[in-house]
Coordinates of C-alpha atoms and ligand atoms in Angstrom, one line a residue:
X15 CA 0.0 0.0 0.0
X16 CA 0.9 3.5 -0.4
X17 CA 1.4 6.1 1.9
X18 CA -1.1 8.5 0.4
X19 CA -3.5 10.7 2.3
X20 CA -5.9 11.1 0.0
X21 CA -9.6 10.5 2.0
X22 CA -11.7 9.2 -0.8
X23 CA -9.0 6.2 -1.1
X24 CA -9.1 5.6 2.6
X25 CA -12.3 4.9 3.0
X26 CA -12.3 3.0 -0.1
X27 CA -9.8 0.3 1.8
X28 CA -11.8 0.5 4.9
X29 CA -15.2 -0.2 3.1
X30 CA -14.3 -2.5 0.3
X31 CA -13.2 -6.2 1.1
X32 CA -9.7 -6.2 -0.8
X33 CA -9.2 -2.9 1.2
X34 CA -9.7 -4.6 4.7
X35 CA -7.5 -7.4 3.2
X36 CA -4.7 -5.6 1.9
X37 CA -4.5 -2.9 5.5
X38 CA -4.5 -6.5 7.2
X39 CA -1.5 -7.2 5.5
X40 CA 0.0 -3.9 5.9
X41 CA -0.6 -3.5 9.4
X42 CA 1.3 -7.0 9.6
X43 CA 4.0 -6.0 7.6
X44 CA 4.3 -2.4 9.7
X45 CA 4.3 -4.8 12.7
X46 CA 6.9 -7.3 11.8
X47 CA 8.9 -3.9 10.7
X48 CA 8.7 -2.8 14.1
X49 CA 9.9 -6.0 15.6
X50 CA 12.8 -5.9 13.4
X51 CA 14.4 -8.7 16.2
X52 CA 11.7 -10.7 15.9
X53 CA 12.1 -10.9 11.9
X54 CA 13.6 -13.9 12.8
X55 CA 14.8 -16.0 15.3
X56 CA 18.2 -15.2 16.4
X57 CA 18.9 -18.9 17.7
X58 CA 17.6 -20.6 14.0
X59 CA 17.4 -17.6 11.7
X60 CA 13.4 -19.0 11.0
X61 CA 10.9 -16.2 10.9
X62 CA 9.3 -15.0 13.9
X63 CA 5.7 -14.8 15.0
X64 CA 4.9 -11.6 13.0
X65 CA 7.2 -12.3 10.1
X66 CA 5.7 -15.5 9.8
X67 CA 2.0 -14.4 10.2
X68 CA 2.8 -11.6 7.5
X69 CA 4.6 -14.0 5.2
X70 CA 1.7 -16.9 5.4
X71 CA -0.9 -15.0 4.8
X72 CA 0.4 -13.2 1.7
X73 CA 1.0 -17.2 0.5
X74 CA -2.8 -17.9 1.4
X75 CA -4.0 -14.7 0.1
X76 CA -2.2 -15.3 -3.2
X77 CA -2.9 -18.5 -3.9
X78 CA -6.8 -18.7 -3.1
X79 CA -7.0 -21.8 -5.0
X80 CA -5.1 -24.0 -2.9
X81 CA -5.4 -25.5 0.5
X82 CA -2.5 -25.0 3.3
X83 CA -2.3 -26.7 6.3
X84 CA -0.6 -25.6 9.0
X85 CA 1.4 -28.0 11.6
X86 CA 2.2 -26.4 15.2
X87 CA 4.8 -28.0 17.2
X88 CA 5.4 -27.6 20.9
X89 CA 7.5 -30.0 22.8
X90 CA 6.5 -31.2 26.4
X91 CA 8.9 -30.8 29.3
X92 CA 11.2 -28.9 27.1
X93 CA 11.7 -26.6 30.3
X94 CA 13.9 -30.3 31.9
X95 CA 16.2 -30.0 29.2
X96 CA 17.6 -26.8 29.9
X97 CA 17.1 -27.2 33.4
X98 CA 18.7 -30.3 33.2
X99 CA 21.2 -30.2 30.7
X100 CA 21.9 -27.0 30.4
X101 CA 21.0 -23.6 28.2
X102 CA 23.4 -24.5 25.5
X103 CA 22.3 -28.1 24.8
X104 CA 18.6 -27.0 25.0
X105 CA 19.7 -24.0 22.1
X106 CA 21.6 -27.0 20.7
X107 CA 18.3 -29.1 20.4
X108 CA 16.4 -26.4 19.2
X109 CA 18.6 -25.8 16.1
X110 CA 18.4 -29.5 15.6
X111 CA 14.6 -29.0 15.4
X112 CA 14.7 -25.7 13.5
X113 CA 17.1 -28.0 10.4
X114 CA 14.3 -30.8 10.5
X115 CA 11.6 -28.4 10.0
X116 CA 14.0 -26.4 7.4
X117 CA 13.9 -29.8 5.4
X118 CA 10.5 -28.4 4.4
X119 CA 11.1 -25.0 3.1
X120 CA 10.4 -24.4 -0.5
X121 CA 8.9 -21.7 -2.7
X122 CA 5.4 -22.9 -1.5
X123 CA 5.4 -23.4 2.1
X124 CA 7.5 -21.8 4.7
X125 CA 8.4 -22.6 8.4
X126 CA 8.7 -20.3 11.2
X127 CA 10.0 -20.3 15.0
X128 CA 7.3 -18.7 17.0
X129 CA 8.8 -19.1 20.7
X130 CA 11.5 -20.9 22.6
X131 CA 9.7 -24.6 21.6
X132 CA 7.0 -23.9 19.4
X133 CA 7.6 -24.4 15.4
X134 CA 5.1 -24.1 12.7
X135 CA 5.2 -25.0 8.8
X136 CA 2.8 -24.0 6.6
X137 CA 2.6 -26.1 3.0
X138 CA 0.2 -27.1 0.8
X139 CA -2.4 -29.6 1.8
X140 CA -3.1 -32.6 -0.4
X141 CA -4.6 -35.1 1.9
X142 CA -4.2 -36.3 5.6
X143 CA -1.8 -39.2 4.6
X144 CA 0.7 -36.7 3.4
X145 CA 0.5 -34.4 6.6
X146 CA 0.9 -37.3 8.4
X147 CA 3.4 -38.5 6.8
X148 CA 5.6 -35.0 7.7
X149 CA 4.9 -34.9 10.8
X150 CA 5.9 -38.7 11.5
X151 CA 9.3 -37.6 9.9
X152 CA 9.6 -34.3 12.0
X153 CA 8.5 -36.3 15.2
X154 CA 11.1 -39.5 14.5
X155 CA 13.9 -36.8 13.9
X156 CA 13.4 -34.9 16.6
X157 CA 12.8 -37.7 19.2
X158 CA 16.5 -39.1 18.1
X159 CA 18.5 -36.5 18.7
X160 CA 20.4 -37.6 21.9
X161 CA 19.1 -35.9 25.3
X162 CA 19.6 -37.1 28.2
X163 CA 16.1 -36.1 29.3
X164 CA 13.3 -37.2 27.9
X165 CA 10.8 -34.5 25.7
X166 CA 7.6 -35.7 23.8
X167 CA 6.9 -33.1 20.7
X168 CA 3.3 -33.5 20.0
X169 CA 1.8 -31.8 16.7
X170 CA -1.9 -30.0 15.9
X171 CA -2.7 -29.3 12.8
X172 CA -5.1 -27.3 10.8
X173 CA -6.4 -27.1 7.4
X174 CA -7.2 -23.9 5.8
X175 CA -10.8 -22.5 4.9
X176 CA -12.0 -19.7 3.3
X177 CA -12.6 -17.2 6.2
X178 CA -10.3 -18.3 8.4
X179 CA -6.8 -16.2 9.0
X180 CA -3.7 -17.5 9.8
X181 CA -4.0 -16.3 13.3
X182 CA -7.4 -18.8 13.4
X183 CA -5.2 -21.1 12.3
X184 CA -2.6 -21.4 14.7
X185 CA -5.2 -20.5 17.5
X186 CA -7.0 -24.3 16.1
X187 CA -4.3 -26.4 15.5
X188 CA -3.4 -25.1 19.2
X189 CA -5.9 -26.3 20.4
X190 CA -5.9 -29.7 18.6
X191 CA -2.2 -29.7 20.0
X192 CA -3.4 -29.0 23.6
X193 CA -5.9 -32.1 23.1
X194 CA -2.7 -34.4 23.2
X195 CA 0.2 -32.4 24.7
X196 CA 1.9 -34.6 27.0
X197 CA 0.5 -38.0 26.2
X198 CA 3.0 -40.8 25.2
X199 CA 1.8 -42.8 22.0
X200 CA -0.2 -39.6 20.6
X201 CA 1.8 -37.3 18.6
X202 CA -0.5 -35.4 16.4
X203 CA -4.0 -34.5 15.8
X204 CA -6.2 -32.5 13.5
X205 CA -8.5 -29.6 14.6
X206 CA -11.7 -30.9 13.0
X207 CA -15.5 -30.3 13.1
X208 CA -16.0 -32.0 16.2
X209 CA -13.2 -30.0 18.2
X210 CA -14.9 -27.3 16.4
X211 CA -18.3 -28.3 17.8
X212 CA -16.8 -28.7 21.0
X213 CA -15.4 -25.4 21.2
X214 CA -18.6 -23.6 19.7
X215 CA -20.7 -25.2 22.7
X216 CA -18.0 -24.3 25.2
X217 CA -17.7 -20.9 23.9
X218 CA -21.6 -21.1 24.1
X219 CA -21.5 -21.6 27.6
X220 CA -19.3 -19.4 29.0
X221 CA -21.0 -16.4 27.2
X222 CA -23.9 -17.5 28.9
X223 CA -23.4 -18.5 32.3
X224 CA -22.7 -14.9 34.0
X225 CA -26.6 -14.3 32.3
X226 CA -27.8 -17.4 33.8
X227 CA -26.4 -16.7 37.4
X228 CA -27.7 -12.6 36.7
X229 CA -31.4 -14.1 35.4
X230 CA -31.5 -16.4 37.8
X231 CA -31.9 -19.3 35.4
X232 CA -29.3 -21.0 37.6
X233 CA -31.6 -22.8 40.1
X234 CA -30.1 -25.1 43.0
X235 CA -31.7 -28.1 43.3
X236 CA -31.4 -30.6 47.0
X237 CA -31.3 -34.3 47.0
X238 CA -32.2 -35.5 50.7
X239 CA -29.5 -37.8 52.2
X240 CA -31.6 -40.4 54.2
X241 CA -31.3 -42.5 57.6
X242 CA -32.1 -46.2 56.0
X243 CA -33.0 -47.5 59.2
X244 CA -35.4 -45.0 59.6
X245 CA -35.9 -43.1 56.5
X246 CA -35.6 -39.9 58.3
X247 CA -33.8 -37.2 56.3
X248 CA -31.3 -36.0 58.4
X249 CA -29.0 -33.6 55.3
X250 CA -29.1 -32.6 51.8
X251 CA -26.7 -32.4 49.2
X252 CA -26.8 -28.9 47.1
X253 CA -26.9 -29.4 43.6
X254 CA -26.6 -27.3 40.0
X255 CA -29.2 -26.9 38.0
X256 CA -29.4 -24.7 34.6
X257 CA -32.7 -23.6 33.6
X258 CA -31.8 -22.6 30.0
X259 CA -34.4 -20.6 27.9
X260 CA -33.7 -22.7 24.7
X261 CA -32.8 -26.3 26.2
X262 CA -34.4 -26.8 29.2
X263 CA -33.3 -28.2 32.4
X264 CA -29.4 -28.9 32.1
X265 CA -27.7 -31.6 33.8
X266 CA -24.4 -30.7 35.5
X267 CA -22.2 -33.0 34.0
X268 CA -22.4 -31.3 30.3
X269 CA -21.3 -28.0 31.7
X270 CA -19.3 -27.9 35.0
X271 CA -16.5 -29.4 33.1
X272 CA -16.4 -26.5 31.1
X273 CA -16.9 -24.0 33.8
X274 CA -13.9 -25.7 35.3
X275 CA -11.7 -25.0 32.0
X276 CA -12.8 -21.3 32.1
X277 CA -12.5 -20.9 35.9
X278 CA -16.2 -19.6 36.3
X279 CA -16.6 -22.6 38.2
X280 CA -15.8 -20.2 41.3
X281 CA -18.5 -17.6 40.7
X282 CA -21.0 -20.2 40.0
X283 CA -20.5 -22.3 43.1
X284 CA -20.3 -19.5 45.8
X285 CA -23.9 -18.5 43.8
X286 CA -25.0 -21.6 44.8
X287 CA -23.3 -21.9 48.2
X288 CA -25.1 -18.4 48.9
X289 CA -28.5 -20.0 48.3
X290 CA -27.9 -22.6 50.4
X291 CA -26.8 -20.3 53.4
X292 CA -29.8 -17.9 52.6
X293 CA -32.0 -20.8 52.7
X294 CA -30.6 -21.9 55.6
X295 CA -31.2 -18.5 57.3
X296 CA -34.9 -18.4 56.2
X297 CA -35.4 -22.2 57.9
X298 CA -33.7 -21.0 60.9
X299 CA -35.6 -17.6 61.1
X300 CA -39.2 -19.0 60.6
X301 CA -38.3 -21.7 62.8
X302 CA -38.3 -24.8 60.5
X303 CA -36.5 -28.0 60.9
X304 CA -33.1 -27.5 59.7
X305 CA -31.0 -30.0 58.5
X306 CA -27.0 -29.9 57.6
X307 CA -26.4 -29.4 54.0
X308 CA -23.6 -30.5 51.5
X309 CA -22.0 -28.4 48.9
X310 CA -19.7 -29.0 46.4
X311 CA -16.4 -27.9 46.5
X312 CA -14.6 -27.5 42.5
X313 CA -10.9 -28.5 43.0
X314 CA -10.4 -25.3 41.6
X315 CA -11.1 -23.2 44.7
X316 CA -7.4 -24.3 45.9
X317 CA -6.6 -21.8 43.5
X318 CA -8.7 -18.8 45.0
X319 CA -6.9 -16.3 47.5
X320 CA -10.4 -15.5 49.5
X321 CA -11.5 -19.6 49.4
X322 CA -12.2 -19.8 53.4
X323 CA -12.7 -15.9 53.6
X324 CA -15.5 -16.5 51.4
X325 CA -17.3 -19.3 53.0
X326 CA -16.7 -17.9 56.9
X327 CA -18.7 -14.5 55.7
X328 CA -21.3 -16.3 53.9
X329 CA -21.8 -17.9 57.7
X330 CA -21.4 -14.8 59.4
X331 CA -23.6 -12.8 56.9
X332 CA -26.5 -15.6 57.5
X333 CA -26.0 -16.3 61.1
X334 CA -25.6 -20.0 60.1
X335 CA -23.8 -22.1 62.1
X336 CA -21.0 -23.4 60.0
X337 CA -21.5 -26.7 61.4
X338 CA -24.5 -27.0 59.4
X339 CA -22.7 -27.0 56.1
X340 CA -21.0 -30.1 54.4
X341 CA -18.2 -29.3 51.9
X342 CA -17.7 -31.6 49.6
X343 CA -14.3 -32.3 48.2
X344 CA -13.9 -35.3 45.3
X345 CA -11.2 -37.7 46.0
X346 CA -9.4 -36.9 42.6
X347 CA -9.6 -33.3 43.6
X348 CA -7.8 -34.4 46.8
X349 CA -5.4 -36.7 45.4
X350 CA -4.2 -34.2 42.9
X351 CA -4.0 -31.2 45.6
X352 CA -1.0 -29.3 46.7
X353 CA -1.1 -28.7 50.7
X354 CA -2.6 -25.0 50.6
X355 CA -6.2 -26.9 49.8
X356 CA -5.0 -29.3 53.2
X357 CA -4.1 -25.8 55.0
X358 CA -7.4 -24.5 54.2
X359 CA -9.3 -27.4 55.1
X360 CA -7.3 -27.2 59.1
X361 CA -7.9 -23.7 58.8
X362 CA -12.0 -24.0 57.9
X363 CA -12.9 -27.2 60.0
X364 CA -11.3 -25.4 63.3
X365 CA -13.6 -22.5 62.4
X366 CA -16.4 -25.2 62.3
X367 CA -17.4 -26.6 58.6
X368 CA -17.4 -30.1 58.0
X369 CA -15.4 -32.3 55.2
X370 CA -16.4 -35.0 53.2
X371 CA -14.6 -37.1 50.3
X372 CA -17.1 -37.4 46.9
X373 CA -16.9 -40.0 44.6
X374 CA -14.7 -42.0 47.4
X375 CA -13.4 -45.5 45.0
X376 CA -14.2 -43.8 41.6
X377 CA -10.6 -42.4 41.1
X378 CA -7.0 -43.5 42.3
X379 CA -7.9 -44.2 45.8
X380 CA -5.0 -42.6 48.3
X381 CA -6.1 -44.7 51.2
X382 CA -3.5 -42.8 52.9
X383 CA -5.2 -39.5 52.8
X384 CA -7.7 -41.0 54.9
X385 CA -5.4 -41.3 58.2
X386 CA -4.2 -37.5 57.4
X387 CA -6.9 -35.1 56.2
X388 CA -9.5 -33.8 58.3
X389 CA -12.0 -35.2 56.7
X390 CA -15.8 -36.3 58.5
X391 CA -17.0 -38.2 56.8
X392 CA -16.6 -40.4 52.9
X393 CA -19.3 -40.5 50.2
X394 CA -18.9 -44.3 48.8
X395 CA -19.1 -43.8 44.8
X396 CA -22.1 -45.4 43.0
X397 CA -20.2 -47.3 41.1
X398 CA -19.5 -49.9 44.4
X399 CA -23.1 -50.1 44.0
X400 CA -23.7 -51.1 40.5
X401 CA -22.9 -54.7 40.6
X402 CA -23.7 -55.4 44.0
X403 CA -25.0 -59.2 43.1
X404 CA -21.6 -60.1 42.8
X405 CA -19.8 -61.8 45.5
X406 CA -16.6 -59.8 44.9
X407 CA -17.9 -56.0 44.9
X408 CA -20.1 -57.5 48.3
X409 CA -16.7 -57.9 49.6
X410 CA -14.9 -54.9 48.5
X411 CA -17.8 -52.6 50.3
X412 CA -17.8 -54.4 53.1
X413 CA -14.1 -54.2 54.0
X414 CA -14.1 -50.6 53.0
X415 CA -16.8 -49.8 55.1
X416 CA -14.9 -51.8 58.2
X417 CA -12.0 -49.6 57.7
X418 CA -13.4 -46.5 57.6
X419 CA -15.8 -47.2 60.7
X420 CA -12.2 -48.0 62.4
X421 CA -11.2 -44.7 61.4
X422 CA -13.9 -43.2 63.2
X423 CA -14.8 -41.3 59.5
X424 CA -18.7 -41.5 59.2
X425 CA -19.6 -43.3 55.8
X426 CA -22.5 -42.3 53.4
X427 CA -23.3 -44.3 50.2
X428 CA -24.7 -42.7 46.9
X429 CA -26.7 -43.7 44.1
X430 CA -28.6 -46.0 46.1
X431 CA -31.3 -47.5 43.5
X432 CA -32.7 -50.2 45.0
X433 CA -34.2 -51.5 48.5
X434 CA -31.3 -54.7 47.8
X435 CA -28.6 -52.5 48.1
X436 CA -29.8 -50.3 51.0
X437 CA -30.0 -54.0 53.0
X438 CA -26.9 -54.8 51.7
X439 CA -25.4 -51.4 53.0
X440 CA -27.2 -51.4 56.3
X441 CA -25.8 -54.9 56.9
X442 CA -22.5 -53.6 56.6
X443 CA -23.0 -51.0 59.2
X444 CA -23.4 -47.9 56.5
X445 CA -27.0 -46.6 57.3
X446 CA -26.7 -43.1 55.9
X447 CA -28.0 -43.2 52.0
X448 CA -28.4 -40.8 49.2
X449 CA -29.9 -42.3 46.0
X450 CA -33.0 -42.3 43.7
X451 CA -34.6 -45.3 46.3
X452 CA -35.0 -42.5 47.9
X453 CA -35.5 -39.4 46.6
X454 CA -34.0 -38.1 43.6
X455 CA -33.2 -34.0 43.4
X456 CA -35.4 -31.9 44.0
X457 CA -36.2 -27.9 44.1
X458 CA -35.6 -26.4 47.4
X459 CA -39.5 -25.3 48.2
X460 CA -39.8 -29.2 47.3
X461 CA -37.5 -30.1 50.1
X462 CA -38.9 -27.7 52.5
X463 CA -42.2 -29.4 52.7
X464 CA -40.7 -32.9 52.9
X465 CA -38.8 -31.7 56.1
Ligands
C2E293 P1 -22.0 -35.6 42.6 O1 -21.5 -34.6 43.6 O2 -21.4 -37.0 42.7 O3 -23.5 -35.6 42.8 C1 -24.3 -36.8 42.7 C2 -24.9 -37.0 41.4 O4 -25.5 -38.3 41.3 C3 -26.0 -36.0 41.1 O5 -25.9 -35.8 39.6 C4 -27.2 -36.8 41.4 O6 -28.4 -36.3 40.7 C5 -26.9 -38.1 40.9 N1 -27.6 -39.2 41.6 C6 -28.2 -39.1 42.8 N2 -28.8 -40.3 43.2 C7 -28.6 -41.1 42.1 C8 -29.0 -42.5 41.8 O7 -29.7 -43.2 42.6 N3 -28.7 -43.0 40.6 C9 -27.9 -42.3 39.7 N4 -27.6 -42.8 38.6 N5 -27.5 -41.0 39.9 C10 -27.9 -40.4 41.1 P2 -26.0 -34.3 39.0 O8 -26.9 -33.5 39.8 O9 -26.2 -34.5 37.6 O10 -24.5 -33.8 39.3 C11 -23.4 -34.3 38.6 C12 -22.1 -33.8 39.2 O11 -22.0 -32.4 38.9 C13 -22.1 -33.9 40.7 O12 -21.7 -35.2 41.1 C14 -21.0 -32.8 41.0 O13 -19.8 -33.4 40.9 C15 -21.3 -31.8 40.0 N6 -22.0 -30.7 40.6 C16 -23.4 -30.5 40.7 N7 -23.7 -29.4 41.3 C17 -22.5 -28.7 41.5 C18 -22.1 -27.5 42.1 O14 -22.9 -26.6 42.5 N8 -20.8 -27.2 42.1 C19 -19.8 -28.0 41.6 N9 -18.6 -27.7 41.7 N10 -20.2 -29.2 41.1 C20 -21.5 -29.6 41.0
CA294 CA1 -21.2 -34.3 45.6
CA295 CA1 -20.5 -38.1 44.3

């Protein structure tokens, strides 16, 4: 483009489609001007990120005809090898990569070096076979070179479109990459229509969840936890329910995931834990029966600075007695857990909440957490349940159930279907249920009346 002023010729470029195109390009090209440095990469002399960007899509743009895909390399646990073996053999091993990936430079495509471990190629797309075939070579050669430490490369790709930049591009064969990075005997994959699918309905939800908690199409929903001897309900257990204008009633499972990814997971349980201590505070006030309830706990809230800031206000703002609230913590979340969550835990049962381990046998069982974390009680995972006939899970409950009475850690089954199991349960000294037997969840008005 040239540098003239004239008005009528502006707006021209801004209005017209070629015009947006071509001050795309020049915008990239004033950027990669201005990072003259990152032209290319000092360490392999490839083109950095803006070069690249600038120089790939001038190739797309110019040859509309043909497809490009685009490969995206990032190495896992490339951080070991200089920590390891030191800066110069980790600069060594990146030139190493940088020549396998030069192997494929040629008038058509182009490579380029867009951070310390992350390569890209760009080159004409003729079916998967070939792409797979480069990558295979780029992923053998690279996992030869000698290292002392070990480093997986791992490979997303994408496949150009009309409409979509190379900017889209990288950002989707990213992701693909992100699908994999890190596993063992998986070295590439292909952003496709169902990533794309997936992404679209996770995208979907996070722009609307901070509606649904604001509209109040977020409802919380109780599922009574039940004395079997007596079928007395003596607690509930707080759960998620999305109210959505188009779908309906939303089960959890298809969207906390996601919430987790994004981190709204926090806002959207302490909305729900605030129900529960308002409704708590309306029970106590007009002088119902009140029974302790259970909420969920994300493993994410390790991660959040005002975690048992939060939860002692909520019981201070309601006047509720933080004995009357449950937190429920999953056993993977545990397991996986750095000591702060532990500290927190001390910190938030000496104030006066009580613990409990979901989805206790569904994971990698630490039985060892059991002896050290303050924990009250442990929710026995459904899945015990689901062949109870046989002999063998009959023995696996009952031993588990032994242990933990030993451990003076009160035991509470869930997904308790049928009146065999509850005997089965009671016989083995675990009387507290939670299940559809029972009662399935319900709104909290509901749960009101059955107290
Ligand atoms: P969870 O904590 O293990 O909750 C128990 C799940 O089992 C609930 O599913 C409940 O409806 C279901 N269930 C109860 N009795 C039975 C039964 O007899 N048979 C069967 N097949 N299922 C039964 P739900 O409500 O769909 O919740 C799924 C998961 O979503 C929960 O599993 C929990 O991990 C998560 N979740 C729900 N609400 C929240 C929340 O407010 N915050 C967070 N962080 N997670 C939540
Ligand atoms: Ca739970
Ligand atoms: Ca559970």
């Amino acid at each position: 483009m040239n540098s003239t002023n004239d008005e009528s010729n502006m707006l021209s470029l801004l209005t017209s489609e070629e015009g947006k195109q071509e001050l795309y390009l020049y915008s990239l090209k004033k950027m990669a001007e201005q990072n003259a440095e990152l032209e290319r990469y000092s360490l392999t002399n490839l083109y950095g990120l803006n070069a690249f960007f600038f120089k790939a899509n001038e190739l797309l743009l110019h040859n509309t005809s043909q497809q490009y895909a685009l490969i995206r390399m990032d190495l896992y646990r490339f951080k070991t090898v200089n920590e390891f073996c030191g800066r110069k053999v980790g600069d060594e091993f990146l030139a190493h990569i940088a020549d396998c990936f030069r192997e494929y430079e040629a008038a058509t495509s182009l490579v380029g070096h867009l951070r310390a471990d992350i390569f890209v190629l760009l080159l004409p797309y003729i079916h998967n076979d070939h792409i797979i075939e480069v990558v295979t070579n780029l992923y053998n050669k690279i996992i030869e070179y000698p290292l002392s430490c070990k480093v997986l490369p791992s490979f997303g790709i994408c496949i150009s479109k009309e409409g979509l930049t190379i900017s889209l591009m990288n950002d989707y064969a990213n992701l693909a990459l992100q699908k994999i990075k890190g596993r063992v005997f998986t070295y590439y994959s292909f952003f496709d229509d169902s990533l794309h699918q997936q992404l679209m309905h996770e995208k979907k939800i996070e722009n609307e969840i901070l509606e649904a908690i604001k509209s109040r199409y977020l409802e919380v929903y109780i599922q009574p936890k039940v004395n079997m001897k007596t079928e007395e309900i003596i607690g509930g257990e707080a759960l998620l329910r999305w109210n959505h204008p188009e779908h309906g009633i939303l089960s959890p499972i298809h969207y906390i995931p996601v919430l987790e990814e994004s981190g709204y997971i926090i806002e959207v349980d302490i909305y729900v834990w605030r129900e529960v201590f308002q409704t708590l505070h309306n029970w106590i006030n007009a002088g119902h029966k009140v029974v302790p309830i259970s909420l969920n706990v994300s493993r994410l809230h390790e991660h959040q600075e005002d975690f048992e800031e939060v939860l002692c206000k909520l019981s201070q703002e309601y006047q509720v007695a933080p004995s009357l609230i449950k937190l429920e913590i999953t056993e993977s979340a545990l397991s996986q857990s750095s000591n702060k969550l532990f500290d927190s835990m001390k910190n938030l049962k000496e104030y006066g909440f009580q613990f409990s381990m979901d989805d206790f046998g569904s994971g990698y069982s630490s039985l060892n957490m059991l002896k050290d974390e303050p924990l009250d009680e442990v929710k026995i995972d459904r899945l015990f349940l689901k062949d109870i006939e046989k002999n063998k899970s009959k023995t696996v409950i009952k031993h588990i159930l032994a242990m933990l009475t030993e451990l003076s850690i009160d035991t509470i089954a869930e997904g308790v279907e049928t009146k065999e199991q509850a005997d089965f349960l009671m016989e083995c000294g675990c009387n507290i249920g939670q299940g559809y037997y029972y009662y399935k969840p319900m709104p909290i008005h509901e749960f009101e009346k059955l107290l």
